């Protein structure tokens, strides 16, 4: 049997947690998933929220990574990272006001990324809000 060589397919991975820099311990499971997909021949880009001190765009751990800004100034981007979004919201209930802005910024970032590159799959690592953002982005 002759096996056809699979051409690499492209995946856009949406997540609310991703390492912010080398040596960052945030969300190693997302990083590990992407590395495993790459070993299987997939081309994977990560799209995650920005955090103070993180680059907007870089290749991190051999993964093309874009981070969208969702609040200004950047020091106010406090929904994700640290303890995780749900715990952060419990600690700072006023951050609930940032959620609609976060979702709209993520949808805009997905649409922008889809204009830049063609993807075969949009992988939303979390149902909310990435599932919503990925679905909204795929409709356009």
PDB file of C-alpha atoms in Angstrom:
ATOM      1  CA  UNK A   1       0.000   0.000   0.000  1.00  0.00           C
ATOM      2  CA  UNK A   2       1.360   3.408  -0.942  1.00  0.00           C
ATOM      3  CA  UNK A   3       0.754   6.053   1.707  1.00  0.00           C
ATOM      4  CA  UNK A   4       0.295   9.609   0.615  1.00  0.00           C
ATOM      5  CA  UNK A   5       2.296  12.112   2.534  1.00  0.00           C
ATOM      6  CA  UNK A   6      -0.055  14.441   4.353  1.00  0.00           C
ATOM      7  CA  UNK A   7       0.517  18.094   3.655  1.00  0.00           C
ATOM      8  CA  UNK A   8       0.659  20.003   6.896  1.00  0.00           C
ATOM      9  CA  UNK A   9      -2.709  21.357   7.926  1.00  0.00           C
ATOM     10  CA  UNK A  10      -3.030  24.637   9.766  1.00  0.00           C
ATOM     11  CA  UNK A  11      -4.673  25.061  13.167  1.00  0.00           C
ATOM     12  CA  UNK A  12      -5.426  28.306  14.963  1.00  0.00           C
ATOM     13  CA  UNK A  13      -5.468  27.604  18.700  1.00  0.00           C
ATOM     14  CA  UNK A  14      -7.553  30.063  20.730  1.00  0.00           C
ATOM     15  CA  UNK A  15      -6.870  30.122  24.439  1.00  0.00           C
ATOM     16  CA  UNK A  16      -7.145  32.466  27.397  1.00  0.00           C
ATOM     17  CA  UNK A  17      -3.974  31.065  28.954  1.00  0.00           C
ATOM     18  CA  UNK A  18      -0.631  30.575  27.249  1.00  0.00           C
ATOM     19  CA  UNK A  19       2.962  31.102  28.348  1.00  0.00           C
ATOM     20  CA  UNK A  20       3.673  34.815  28.288  1.00  0.00           C
ATOM     21  CA  UNK A  21       7.428  34.408  27.833  1.00  0.00           C
ATOM     22  CA  UNK A  22      10.140  31.755  27.992  1.00  0.00           C
ATOM     23  CA  UNK A  23      10.260  30.205  31.499  1.00  0.00           C
ATOM     24  CA  UNK A  24       6.639  31.229  32.209  1.00  0.00           C
ATOM     25  CA  UNK A  25       4.685  28.430  33.867  1.00  0.00           C
ATOM     26  CA  UNK A  26       1.254  29.621  32.666  1.00  0.00           C
ATOM     27  CA  UNK A  27      -0.753  26.931  30.905  1.00  0.00           C
ATOM     28  CA  UNK A  28       1.929  24.370  30.105  1.00  0.00           C
ATOM     29  CA  UNK A  29      -0.860  21.989  29.043  1.00  0.00           C
ATOM     30  CA  UNK A  30      -1.813  24.231  26.099  1.00  0.00           C
ATOM     31  CA  UNK A  31       1.834  24.499  25.095  1.00  0.00           C
ATOM     32  CA  UNK A  32       2.233  20.702  25.374  1.00  0.00           C
ATOM     33  CA  UNK A  33      -0.885  20.109  23.261  1.00  0.00           C
ATOM     34  CA  UNK A  34       0.437  22.375  20.512  1.00  0.00           C
ATOM     35  CA  UNK A  35       3.846  20.685  20.581  1.00  0.00           C
ATOM     36  CA  UNK A  36       2.161  17.273  20.278  1.00  0.00           C
ATOM     37  CA  UNK A  37       0.096  18.483  17.307  1.00  0.00           C
ATOM     38  CA  UNK A  38       3.253  19.801  15.650  1.00  0.00           C
ATOM     39  CA  UNK A  39       4.906  16.386  16.096  1.00  0.00           C
ATOM     40  CA  UNK A  40       1.965  14.905  14.181  1.00  0.00           C
ATOM     41  CA  UNK A  41       2.629  17.273  11.283  1.00  0.00           C
ATOM     42  CA  UNK A  42       0.205  20.087  12.025  1.00  0.00           C
ATOM     43  CA  UNK A  43       1.169  23.743  11.718  1.00  0.00           C
ATOM     44  CA  UNK A  44      -0.242  25.493  14.785  1.00  0.00           C
ATOM     45  CA  UNK A  45      -0.487  29.179  15.642  1.00  0.00           C
ATOM     46  CA  UNK A  46      -1.545  30.393  19.090  1.00  0.00           C
ATOM     47  CA  UNK A  47      -3.851  33.347  19.708  1.00  0.00           C
ATOM     48  CA  UNK A  48      -4.057  34.407  23.348  1.00  0.00           C
ATOM     49  CA  UNK A  49      -4.806  37.533  25.362  1.00  0.00           C
ATOM     50  CA  UNK A  50      -2.002  39.959  26.001  1.00  0.00           C
ATOM     51  CA  UNK A  51      -0.544  40.416  29.465  1.00  0.00           C
ATOM     52  CA  UNK A  52       1.707  43.188  30.765  1.00  0.00           C
ATOM     53  CA  UNK A  53       5.311  42.400  29.868  1.00  0.00           C
ATOM     54  CA  UNK A  54       4.461  39.942  27.080  1.00  0.00           C
ATOM     55  CA  UNK A  55       5.189  40.518  23.399  1.00  0.00           C
ATOM     56  CA  UNK A  56       2.262  41.200  21.079  1.00  0.00           C
ATOM     57  CA  UNK A  57       3.683  38.913  18.402  1.00  0.00           C
ATOM     58  CA  UNK A  58       6.543  36.429  18.611  1.00  0.00           C
ATOM     59  CA  UNK A  59       7.611  32.872  17.983  1.00  0.00           C
ATOM     60  CA  UNK A  60       7.569  31.346  21.461  1.00  0.00           C
ATOM     61  CA  UNK A  61       8.848  27.792  21.937  1.00  0.00           C
ATOM     62  CA  UNK A  62       8.771  27.391  18.128  1.00  0.00           C
ATOM     63  CA  UNK A  63       5.083  28.408  18.022  1.00  0.00           C
ATOM     64  CA  UNK A  64       3.910  31.518  16.143  1.00  0.00           C
ATOM     65  CA  UNK A  65       2.081  33.436  18.866  1.00  0.00           C
ATOM     66  CA  UNK A  66      -0.122  36.538  18.697  1.00  0.00           C
ATOM     67  CA  UNK A  67      -1.582  38.235  21.738  1.00  0.00           C
ATOM     68  CA  UNK A  68      -4.535  40.563  21.428  1.00  0.00           C
ATOM     69  CA  UNK A  69      -4.922  43.578  23.659  1.00  0.00           C
ATOM     70  CA  UNK A  70      -8.324  43.925  25.241  1.00  0.00           C
ATOM     71  CA  UNK A  71      -7.999  46.794  27.677  1.00  0.00           C
ATOM     72  CA  UNK A  72      -5.951  49.963  27.975  1.00  0.00           C
ATOM     73  CA  UNK A  73      -3.599  50.727  29.506  1.00  0.00           C
ATOM     74  CA  UNK A  74      -2.030  47.249  29.270  1.00  0.00           C
ATOM     75  CA  UNK A  75      -1.636  47.069  33.058  1.00  0.00           C
ATOM     76  CA  UNK A  76      -5.431  46.805  33.222  1.00  0.00           C
ATOM     77  CA  UNK A  77      -5.441  43.522  31.266  1.00  0.00           C
ATOM     78  CA  UNK A  78      -6.069  41.526  34.420  1.00  0.00           C
ATOM     79  CA  UNK A  79      -8.710  38.949  33.456  1.00  0.00           C
ATOM     80  CA  UNK A  80      -6.374  36.128  32.496  1.00  0.00           C
ATOM     81  CA  UNK A  81      -3.168  34.624  33.842  1.00  0.00           C
ATOM     82  CA  UNK A  82      -2.103  34.797  37.496  1.00  0.00           C
ATOM     83  CA  UNK A  83      -4.737  32.597  39.180  1.00  0.00           C
ATOM     84  CA  UNK A  84      -6.978  32.090  36.137  1.00  0.00           C
ATOM     85  CA  UNK A  85      -9.966  34.049  34.886  1.00  0.00           C
ATOM     86  CA  UNK A  86     -12.624  32.723  37.282  1.00  0.00           C
ATOM     87  CA  UNK A  87     -10.500  33.219  40.383  1.00  0.00           C
ATOM     88  CA  UNK A  88      -9.355  36.623  39.145  1.00  0.00           C
ATOM     89  CA  UNK A  89     -12.997  37.657  38.694  1.00  0.00           C
ATOM     90  CA  UNK A  90     -13.869  36.509  42.218  1.00  0.00           C
ATOM     91  CA  UNK A  91     -10.975  38.516  43.618  1.00  0.00           C
ATOM     92  CA  UNK A  92     -11.809  41.612  41.555  1.00  0.00           C
ATOM     93  CA  UNK A  93     -15.564  41.677  40.751  1.00  0.00           C
ATOM     94  CA  UNK A  94     -15.217  44.995  38.909  1.00  0.00           C
ATOM     95  CA  UNK A  95     -13.322  43.050  36.220  1.00  0.00           C
ATOM     96  CA  UNK A  96     -16.677  41.610  35.090  1.00  0.00           C
ATOM     97  CA  UNK A  97     -17.078  44.937  33.283  1.00  0.00           C
ATOM     98  CA  UNK A  98     -14.078  43.980  31.131  1.00  0.00           C
ATOM     99  CA  UNK A  99     -15.640  40.718  29.893  1.00  0.00           C
ATOM    100  CA  UNK A 100     -17.650  42.183  26.975  1.00  0.00           C
ATOM    101  CA  UNK A 101     -14.589  44.140  25.849  1.00  0.00           C
ATOM    102  CA  UNK A 102     -12.475  40.974  26.132  1.00  0.00           C
ATOM    103  CA  UNK A 103     -14.885  38.919  23.995  1.00  0.00           C
ATOM    104  CA  UNK A 104     -15.187  41.622  21.325  1.00  0.00           C
ATOM    105  CA  UNK A 105     -11.405  42.084  21.230  1.00  0.00           C
ATOM    106  CA  UNK A 106     -10.917  38.339  20.872  1.00  0.00           C
ATOM    107  CA  UNK A 107     -13.451  38.093  18.038  1.00  0.00           C
ATOM    108  CA  UNK A 108     -11.712  41.003  16.286  1.00  0.00           C
ATOM    109  CA  UNK A 109      -8.341  39.283  16.775  1.00  0.00           C
ATOM    110  CA  UNK A 110      -9.699  36.012  15.352  1.00  0.00           C
ATOM    111  CA  UNK A 111     -11.084  37.811  12.297  1.00  0.00           C
ATOM    112  CA  UNK A 112      -7.795  39.652  11.785  1.00  0.00           C
ATOM    113  CA  UNK A 113      -5.796  36.424  12.052  1.00  0.00           C
ATOM    114  CA  UNK A 114      -8.141  34.644   9.628  1.00  0.00           C
ATOM    115  CA  UNK A 115      -7.532  37.436   7.101  1.00  0.00           C
ATOM    116  CA  UNK A 116      -3.768  37.034   7.537  1.00  0.00           C
ATOM    117  CA  UNK A 117      -3.643  33.233   7.149  1.00  0.00           C
ATOM    118  CA  UNK A 118      -5.858  30.386   6.055  1.00  0.00           C
ATOM    119  CA  UNK A 119      -6.581  27.726   8.676  1.00  0.00           C
ATOM    120  CA  UNK A 120      -8.138  24.308   8.297  1.00  0.00           C
ATOM    121  CA  UNK A 121      -9.243  24.155  11.941  1.00  0.00           C
ATOM    122  CA  UNK A 122     -10.000  26.681  14.663  1.00  0.00           C
ATOM    123  CA  UNK A 123      -9.348  24.976  17.991  1.00  0.00           C
ATOM    124  CA  UNK A 124     -11.025  26.774  20.891  1.00  0.00           C
ATOM    125  CA  UNK A 125      -9.260  25.511  23.957  1.00  0.00           C
ATOM    126  CA  UNK A 126     -12.007  26.679  26.320  1.00  0.00           C
ATOM    127  CA  UNK A 127     -15.734  26.649  25.610  1.00  0.00           C
ATOM    128  CA  UNK A 128     -16.237  30.129  27.052  1.00  0.00           C
ATOM    129  CA  UNK A 129     -15.345  32.528  25.694  1.00  0.00           C
ATOM    130  CA  UNK A 130     -13.011  30.986  23.076  1.00  0.00           C
ATOM    131  CA  UNK A 131     -15.690  28.640  21.727  1.00  0.00           C
ATOM    132  CA  UNK A 132     -17.966  31.593  21.148  1.00  0.00           C
ATOM    133  CA  UNK A 133     -15.163  33.685  19.619  1.00  0.00           C
ATOM    134  CA  UNK A 134     -14.001  30.845  17.376  1.00  0.00           C
ATOM    135  CA  UNK A 135     -17.528  30.161  16.157  1.00  0.00           C
ATOM    136  CA  UNK A 136     -18.176  33.848  15.517  1.00  0.00           C
ATOM    137  CA  UNK A 137     -14.879  34.148  13.665  1.00  0.00           C
ATOM    138  CA  UNK A 138     -15.540  31.110  11.493  1.00  0.00           C
ATOM    139  CA  UNK A 139     -18.856  32.536  10.293  1.00  0.00           C
ATOM    140  CA  UNK A 140     -17.215  35.461   8.525  1.00  0.00           C
TER     141      UNK A 140
END
